[in-house]
């Protein structure tokens, strides 16, 4: 694994990912970027540990939540981390977390079994303090879900 200083990006990051962002996965001679696409690539390459539902409709639902996290929660977190219109970002974050909290009521995982949808939430949850996001009793289902995800044993 190569760590990158994002304030001083190496030239070869841009050669690998035209967006100049991490993560980037190199596999043999191939290069893949965009975390959701990297996750799906690994899912296809290592089918022994399935991380998407078998049923097509449930797979679509998992992808809807992956998209929700990647196009709403993560960008709002990035705005908060970089102090971009923080009041607006905080209001959006509250709205997004409320939606997630309603979805997680009475559920252990977002869709069926542990899946890429849950995994997509983990980087935000583990870094929430850095984003000045407090997940407390206002979001009890998100809190329970996030705490269980990070306490979960990694099974290999
Ligand atoms: N949609 C991208 C977002 C990746 C992203 O924003 N990565 C951040 C670090 S967490 C980054 O590389 N920021 C540097 C920049 O935007 O210049 C993905 O999911 O891979």
PDB file of N, CA and C in Angstrom, residues 6-61:
ATOM      1  N   UNK A   6      -1.972  14.233  -0.007  1.00  0.00           N
ATOM      2  CA  UNK A   6      -2.936  14.841  -0.920  1.00  0.00           C
ATOM      3  C   UNK A   6      -2.716  16.346  -1.094  1.00  0.00           C
ATOM      4  N   UNK A   7      -1.916  16.943  -0.193  1.00  0.00           N
ATOM      5  CA  UNK A   7      -1.602  18.370  -0.354  1.00  0.00           C
ATOM      6  C   UNK A   7      -0.417  18.550  -1.296  1.00  0.00           C
ATOM      7  N   UNK A   8       0.266  17.440  -1.577  1.00  0.00           N
ATOM      8  CA  UNK A   8       1.435  17.488  -2.454  1.00  0.00           C
ATOM      9  C   UNK A   8       1.407  16.208  -3.290  1.00  0.00           C
ATOM     10  N   UNK A   9       0.456  16.187  -4.237  1.00  0.00           N
ATOM     11  CA  UNK A   9       0.178  14.928  -4.944  1.00  0.00           C
ATOM     12  C   UNK A   9       1.327  14.538  -5.865  1.00  0.00           C
ATOM     13  N   UNK A  10       1.730  13.283  -5.787  1.00  0.00           N
ATOM     14  CA  UNK A  10       2.780  12.841  -6.714  1.00  0.00           C
ATOM     15  C   UNK A  10       2.250  12.792  -8.150  1.00  0.00           C
ATOM     16  N   UNK A  11       3.154  13.032  -9.080  1.00  0.00           N
ATOM     17  CA  UNK A  11       2.792  13.056 -10.511  1.00  0.00           C
ATOM     18  C   UNK A  11       2.121  11.753 -10.928  1.00  0.00           C
ATOM     19  N   UNK A  12       2.619  10.638 -10.385  1.00  0.00           N
ATOM     20  CA  UNK A  12       2.085   9.359 -10.873  1.00  0.00           C
ATOM     21  C   UNK A  12       0.660   9.084 -10.368  1.00  0.00           C
ATOM     22  N   UNK A  13       0.185   9.848  -9.380  1.00  0.00           N
ATOM     23  CA  UNK A  13      -1.228   9.687  -8.985  1.00  0.00           C
ATOM     24  C   UNK A  13      -2.122  10.118 -10.156  1.00  0.00           C
ATOM     25  N   UNK A  14      -1.792  11.262 -10.744  1.00  0.00           N
ATOM     26  CA  UNK A  14      -2.582  11.762 -11.880  1.00  0.00           C
ATOM     27  C   UNK A  14      -2.470  10.862 -13.103  1.00  0.00           C
ATOM     28  N   UNK A  15      -1.313  10.198 -13.214  1.00  0.00           N
ATOM     29  CA  UNK A  15      -1.180   9.247 -14.329  1.00  0.00           C
ATOM     30  C   UNK A  15      -2.107   8.056 -14.128  1.00  0.00           C
ATOM     31  N   UNK A  16      -2.280   7.680 -12.869  1.00  0.00           N
ATOM     32  CA  UNK A  16      -3.125   6.506 -12.589  1.00  0.00           C
ATOM     33  C   UNK A  16      -4.598   6.866 -12.518  1.00  0.00           C
ATOM     34  N   UNK A  17      -4.896   8.012 -11.918  1.00  0.00           N
ATOM     35  CA  UNK A  17      -6.293   8.435 -11.777  1.00  0.00           C
ATOM     36  C   UNK A  17      -6.426   9.873 -12.272  1.00  0.00           C
ATOM     37  N   UNK A  18      -7.082  10.080 -13.411  1.00  0.00           N
ATOM     38  CA  UNK A  18      -7.193  11.437 -13.949  1.00  0.00           C
ATOM     39  C   UNK A  18      -7.912  12.397 -13.009  1.00  0.00           C
ATOM     40  N   UNK A  19      -8.689  11.864 -12.034  1.00  0.00           N
ATOM     41  CA  UNK A  19      -9.341  12.740 -11.064  1.00  0.00           C
ATOM     42  C   UNK A  19      -8.369  13.185  -9.958  1.00  0.00           C
ATOM     43  N   UNK A  20      -7.201  12.545  -9.884  1.00  0.00           N
ATOM     44  CA  UNK A  20      -6.208  12.922  -8.868  1.00  0.00           C
ATOM     45  C   UNK A  20      -6.644  12.594  -7.453  1.00  0.00           C
ATOM     46  N   UNK A  21      -7.464  11.559  -7.312  1.00  0.00           N
ATOM     47  CA  UNK A  21      -7.982  11.214  -5.983  1.00  0.00           C
ATOM     48  C   UNK A  21      -7.549   9.813  -5.571  1.00  0.00           C
ATOM     49  N   UNK A  22      -7.592   9.565  -4.270  1.00  0.00           N
ATOM     50  CA  UNK A  22      -7.421   8.208  -3.751  1.00  0.00           C
ATOM     51  C   UNK A  22      -8.798   7.733  -3.280  1.00  0.00           C
ATOM     52  N   UNK A  23      -9.044   6.435  -3.234  1.00  0.00           N
ATOM     53  CA  UNK A  23      -8.104   5.334  -3.474  1.00  0.00           C
ATOM     54  C   UNK A  23      -7.935   5.007  -4.961  1.00  0.00           C
ATOM     55  N   UNK A  24      -6.787   4.353  -5.227  1.00  0.00           N
ATOM     56  CA  UNK A  24      -6.508   3.791  -6.546  1.00  0.00           C
ATOM     57  C   UNK A  24      -6.031   2.363  -6.304  1.00  0.00           C
ATOM     58  N   UNK A  25      -6.537   1.436  -7.098  1.00  0.00           N
ATOM     59  CA  UNK A  25      -6.098   0.045  -6.970  1.00  0.00           C
ATOM     60  C   UNK A  25      -5.343  -0.353  -8.223  1.00  0.00           C
ATOM     61  N   UNK A  26      -4.154  -0.899  -8.007  1.00  0.00           N
ATOM     62  CA  UNK A  26      -3.383  -1.467  -9.122  1.00  0.00           C
ATOM     63  C   UNK A  26      -3.452  -2.968  -8.987  1.00  0.00           C
ATOM     64  N   UNK A  27      -3.850  -3.624 -10.068  1.00  0.00           N
ATOM     65  CA  UNK A  27      -3.932  -5.081 -10.031  1.00  0.00           C
ATOM     66  C   UNK A  27      -3.251  -5.598 -11.290  1.00  0.00           C
ATOM     67  N   UNK A  28      -2.070  -6.147 -11.140  1.00  0.00           N
ATOM     68  CA  UNK A  28      -1.305  -6.539 -12.317  1.00  0.00           C
ATOM     69  C   UNK A  28      -0.955  -5.294 -13.101  1.00  0.00           C
ATOM     70  N   UNK A  29      -1.400  -5.259 -14.350  1.00  0.00           N
ATOM     71  CA  UNK A  29      -1.107  -4.070 -15.157  1.00  0.00           C
ATOM     72  C   UNK A  29      -2.305  -3.127 -15.213  1.00  0.00           C
ATOM     73  N   UNK A  30      -3.381  -3.498 -14.550  1.00  0.00           N
ATOM     74  CA  UNK A  30      -4.595  -2.681 -14.610  1.00  0.00           C
ATOM     75  C   UNK A  30      -4.693  -1.718 -13.442  1.00  0.00           C
ATOM     76  N   UNK A  31      -5.315  -0.573 -13.695  1.00  0.00           N
ATOM     77  CA  UNK A  31      -5.505   0.436 -12.653  1.00  0.00           C
ATOM     78  C   UNK A  31      -6.997   0.750 -12.561  1.00  0.00           C
ATOM     79  N   UNK A  32      -7.514   0.782 -11.335  1.00  0.00           N
ATOM     80  CA  UNK A  32      -8.939   1.048 -11.120  1.00  0.00           C
ATOM     81  C   UNK A  32      -9.061   2.159 -10.083  1.00  0.00           C
ATOM     82  N   UNK A  33      -9.970   3.082 -10.314  1.00  0.00           N
ATOM     83  CA  UNK A  33     -10.221   4.132  -9.324  1.00  0.00           C
ATOM     84  C   UNK A  33     -11.722   4.303  -9.141  1.00  0.00           C
ATOM     85  N   UNK A  34     -12.095   5.125  -8.204  1.00  0.00           N
ATOM     86  CA  UNK A  34     -13.460   5.309  -7.697  1.00  0.00           C
ATOM     87  C   UNK A  34     -13.774   4.137  -6.754  1.00  0.00           C
ATOM     88  N   UNK A  35     -13.916   4.472  -5.466  1.00  0.00           N
ATOM     89  CA  UNK A  35     -14.020   3.427  -4.438  1.00  0.00           C
ATOM     90  C   UNK A  35     -15.161   2.443  -4.701  1.00  0.00           C
ATOM     91  N   UNK A  36     -16.313   2.938  -5.188  1.00  0.00           N
ATOM     92  CA  UNK A  36     -17.437   2.019  -5.414  1.00  0.00           C
ATOM     93  C   UNK A  36     -17.089   1.012  -6.511  1.00  0.00           C
ATOM     94  N   UNK A  37     -16.319   1.471  -7.505  1.00  0.00           N
ATOM     95  CA  UNK A  37     -15.956   0.584  -8.622  1.00  0.00           C
ATOM     96  C   UNK A  37     -14.845  -0.374  -8.187  1.00  0.00           C
ATOM     97  N   UNK A  38     -13.940   0.111  -7.358  1.00  0.00           N
ATOM     98  CA  UNK A  38     -12.910  -0.781  -6.792  1.00  0.00           C
ATOM     99  C   UNK A  38     -13.604  -1.884  -5.980  1.00  0.00           C
ATOM    100  N   UNK A  39     -14.580  -1.496  -5.153  1.00  0.00           N
ATOM    101  CA  UNK A  39     -15.271  -2.496  -4.318  1.00  0.00           C
ATOM    102  C   UNK A  39     -15.976  -3.543  -5.174  1.00  0.00           C
ATOM    103  N   UNK A  40     -16.627  -3.101  -6.238  1.00  0.00           N
ATOM    104  CA  UNK A  40     -17.337  -4.061  -7.093  1.00  0.00           C
ATOM    105  C   UNK A  40     -16.344  -4.950  -7.853  1.00  0.00           C
ATOM    106  N   UNK A  41     -15.218  -4.387  -8.222  1.00  0.00           N
ATOM    107  CA  UNK A  41     -14.176  -5.183  -8.888  1.00  0.00           C
ATOM    108  C   UNK A  41     -13.709  -6.303  -7.947  1.00  0.00           C
ATOM    109  N   UNK A  42     -13.433  -5.939  -6.704  1.00  0.00           N
ATOM    110  CA  UNK A  42     -12.966  -6.950  -5.736  1.00  0.00           C
ATOM    111  C   UNK A  42     -14.064  -7.984  -5.467  1.00  0.00           C
ATOM    112  N   UNK A  43     -15.301  -7.518  -5.445  1.00  0.00           N
ATOM    113  CA  UNK A  43     -16.448  -8.421  -5.250  1.00  0.00           C
ATOM    114  C   UNK A  43     -16.511  -9.456  -6.381  1.00  0.00           C
ATOM    115  N   UNK A  44     -16.281  -8.999  -7.603  1.00  0.00           N
ATOM    116  CA  UNK A  44     -16.330  -9.921  -8.748  1.00  0.00           C
ATOM    117  C   UNK A  44     -15.111 -10.830  -8.771  1.00  0.00           C
ATOM    118  N   UNK A  45     -13.995 -10.297  -8.364  1.00  0.00           N
ATOM    119  CA  UNK A  45     -12.747 -11.067  -8.443  1.00  0.00           C
ATOM    120  C   UNK A  45     -12.649 -12.123  -7.343  1.00  0.00           C
ATOM    121  N   UNK A  46     -13.261 -11.864  -6.209  1.00  0.00           N
ATOM    122  CA  UNK A  46     -13.172 -12.800  -5.074  1.00  0.00           C
ATOM    123  C   UNK A  46     -14.582 -13.230  -4.659  1.00  0.00           C
ATOM    124  N   UNK A  47     -15.229 -14.061  -5.472  1.00  0.00           N
ATOM    125  CA  UNK A  47     -16.630 -14.424  -5.205  1.00  0.00           C
ATOM    126  C   UNK A  47     -16.814 -15.323  -3.984  1.00  0.00           C
ATOM    127  N   UNK A  48     -15.730 -15.866  -3.441  1.00  0.00           N
ATOM    128  CA  UNK A  48     -15.868 -16.768  -2.287  1.00  0.00           C
ATOM    129  C   UNK A  48     -16.484 -16.044  -1.094  1.00  0.00           C
ATOM    130  N   UNK A  49     -16.268 -14.737  -1.009  1.00  0.00           N
ATOM    131  CA  UNK A  49     -16.866 -13.964   0.100  1.00  0.00           C
ATOM    132  C   UNK A  49     -17.848 -12.969  -0.530  1.00  0.00           C
ATOM    133  N   UNK A  50     -19.111 -13.380  -0.724  1.00  0.00           N
ATOM    134  CA  UNK A  50     -20.053 -12.478  -1.400  1.00  0.00           C
ATOM    135  C   UNK A  50     -20.421 -11.276  -0.535  1.00  0.00           C
ATOM    136  N   UNK A  51     -20.330 -10.111  -1.134  1.00  0.00           N
ATOM    137  CA  UNK A  51     -20.646  -8.880  -0.397  1.00  0.00           C
ATOM    138  C   UNK A  51     -21.732  -8.053  -1.090  1.00  0.00           C
ATOM    139  N   UNK A  52     -22.468  -8.720  -2.001  1.00  0.00           N
ATOM    140  CA  UNK A  52     -23.689  -8.141  -2.563  1.00  0.00           C
ATOM    141  C   UNK A  52     -24.734  -9.254  -2.583  1.00  0.00           C
ATOM    142  N   UNK A  53     -26.024  -8.893  -2.411  1.00  0.00           N
ATOM    143  CA  UNK A  53     -27.055  -9.942  -2.434  1.00  0.00           C
ATOM    144  C   UNK A  53     -27.101 -10.639  -3.796  1.00  0.00           C
ATOM    145  N   UNK A  54     -27.582 -11.880  -3.797  1.00  0.00           N
ATOM    146  CA  UNK A  54     -27.711 -12.634  -5.061  1.00  0.00           C
ATOM    147  C   UNK A  54     -28.887 -12.113  -5.887  1.00  0.00           C
ATOM    148  N   UNK A  55     -29.979 -11.780  -5.205  1.00  0.00           N
ATOM    149  CA  UNK A  55     -31.192 -11.326  -5.880  1.00  0.00           C
ATOM    150  C   UNK A  55     -30.951  -9.965  -6.562  1.00  0.00           C
ATOM    151  N   UNK A  56     -31.359  -9.875  -7.843  1.00  0.00           N
ATOM    152  CA  UNK A  56     -31.073  -8.666  -8.640  1.00  0.00           C
ATOM    153  C   UNK A  56     -31.699  -7.412  -8.030  1.00  0.00           C
ATOM    154  N   UNK A  57     -32.923  -7.556  -7.502  1.00  0.00           N
ATOM    155  CA  UNK A  57     -33.587  -6.384  -6.932  1.00  0.00           C
ATOM    156  C   UNK A  57     -32.868  -5.915  -5.661  1.00  0.00           C
ATOM    157  N   UNK A  58     -32.458  -6.885  -4.842  1.00  0.00           N
ATOM    158  CA  UNK A  58     -31.732  -6.510  -3.618  1.00  0.00           C
ATOM    159  C   UNK A  58     -30.361  -5.920  -3.955  1.00  0.00           C
ATOM    160  N   UNK A  59     -29.738  -6.444  -5.031  1.00  0.00           N
ATOM    161  CA  UNK A  59     -28.448  -5.873  -5.466  1.00  0.00           C
ATOM    162  C   UNK A  59     -28.647  -4.411  -5.855  1.00  0.00           C
ATOM    163  N   UNK A  60     -29.743  -4.164  -6.590  1.00  0.00           N
ATOM    164  CA  UNK A  60     -30.033  -2.783  -7.003  1.00  0.00           C
ATOM    165  C   UNK A  60     -30.245  -1.904  -5.770  1.00  0.00           C
ATOM    166  N   UNK A  61     -30.953  -2.449  -4.775  1.00  0.00           N
ATOM    167  CA  UNK A  61     -31.198  -1.658  -3.551  1.00  0.00           C
ATOM    168  C   UNK A  61     -29.885  -1.353  -2.831  1.00  0.00           C
TER     169      UNK A  61
END
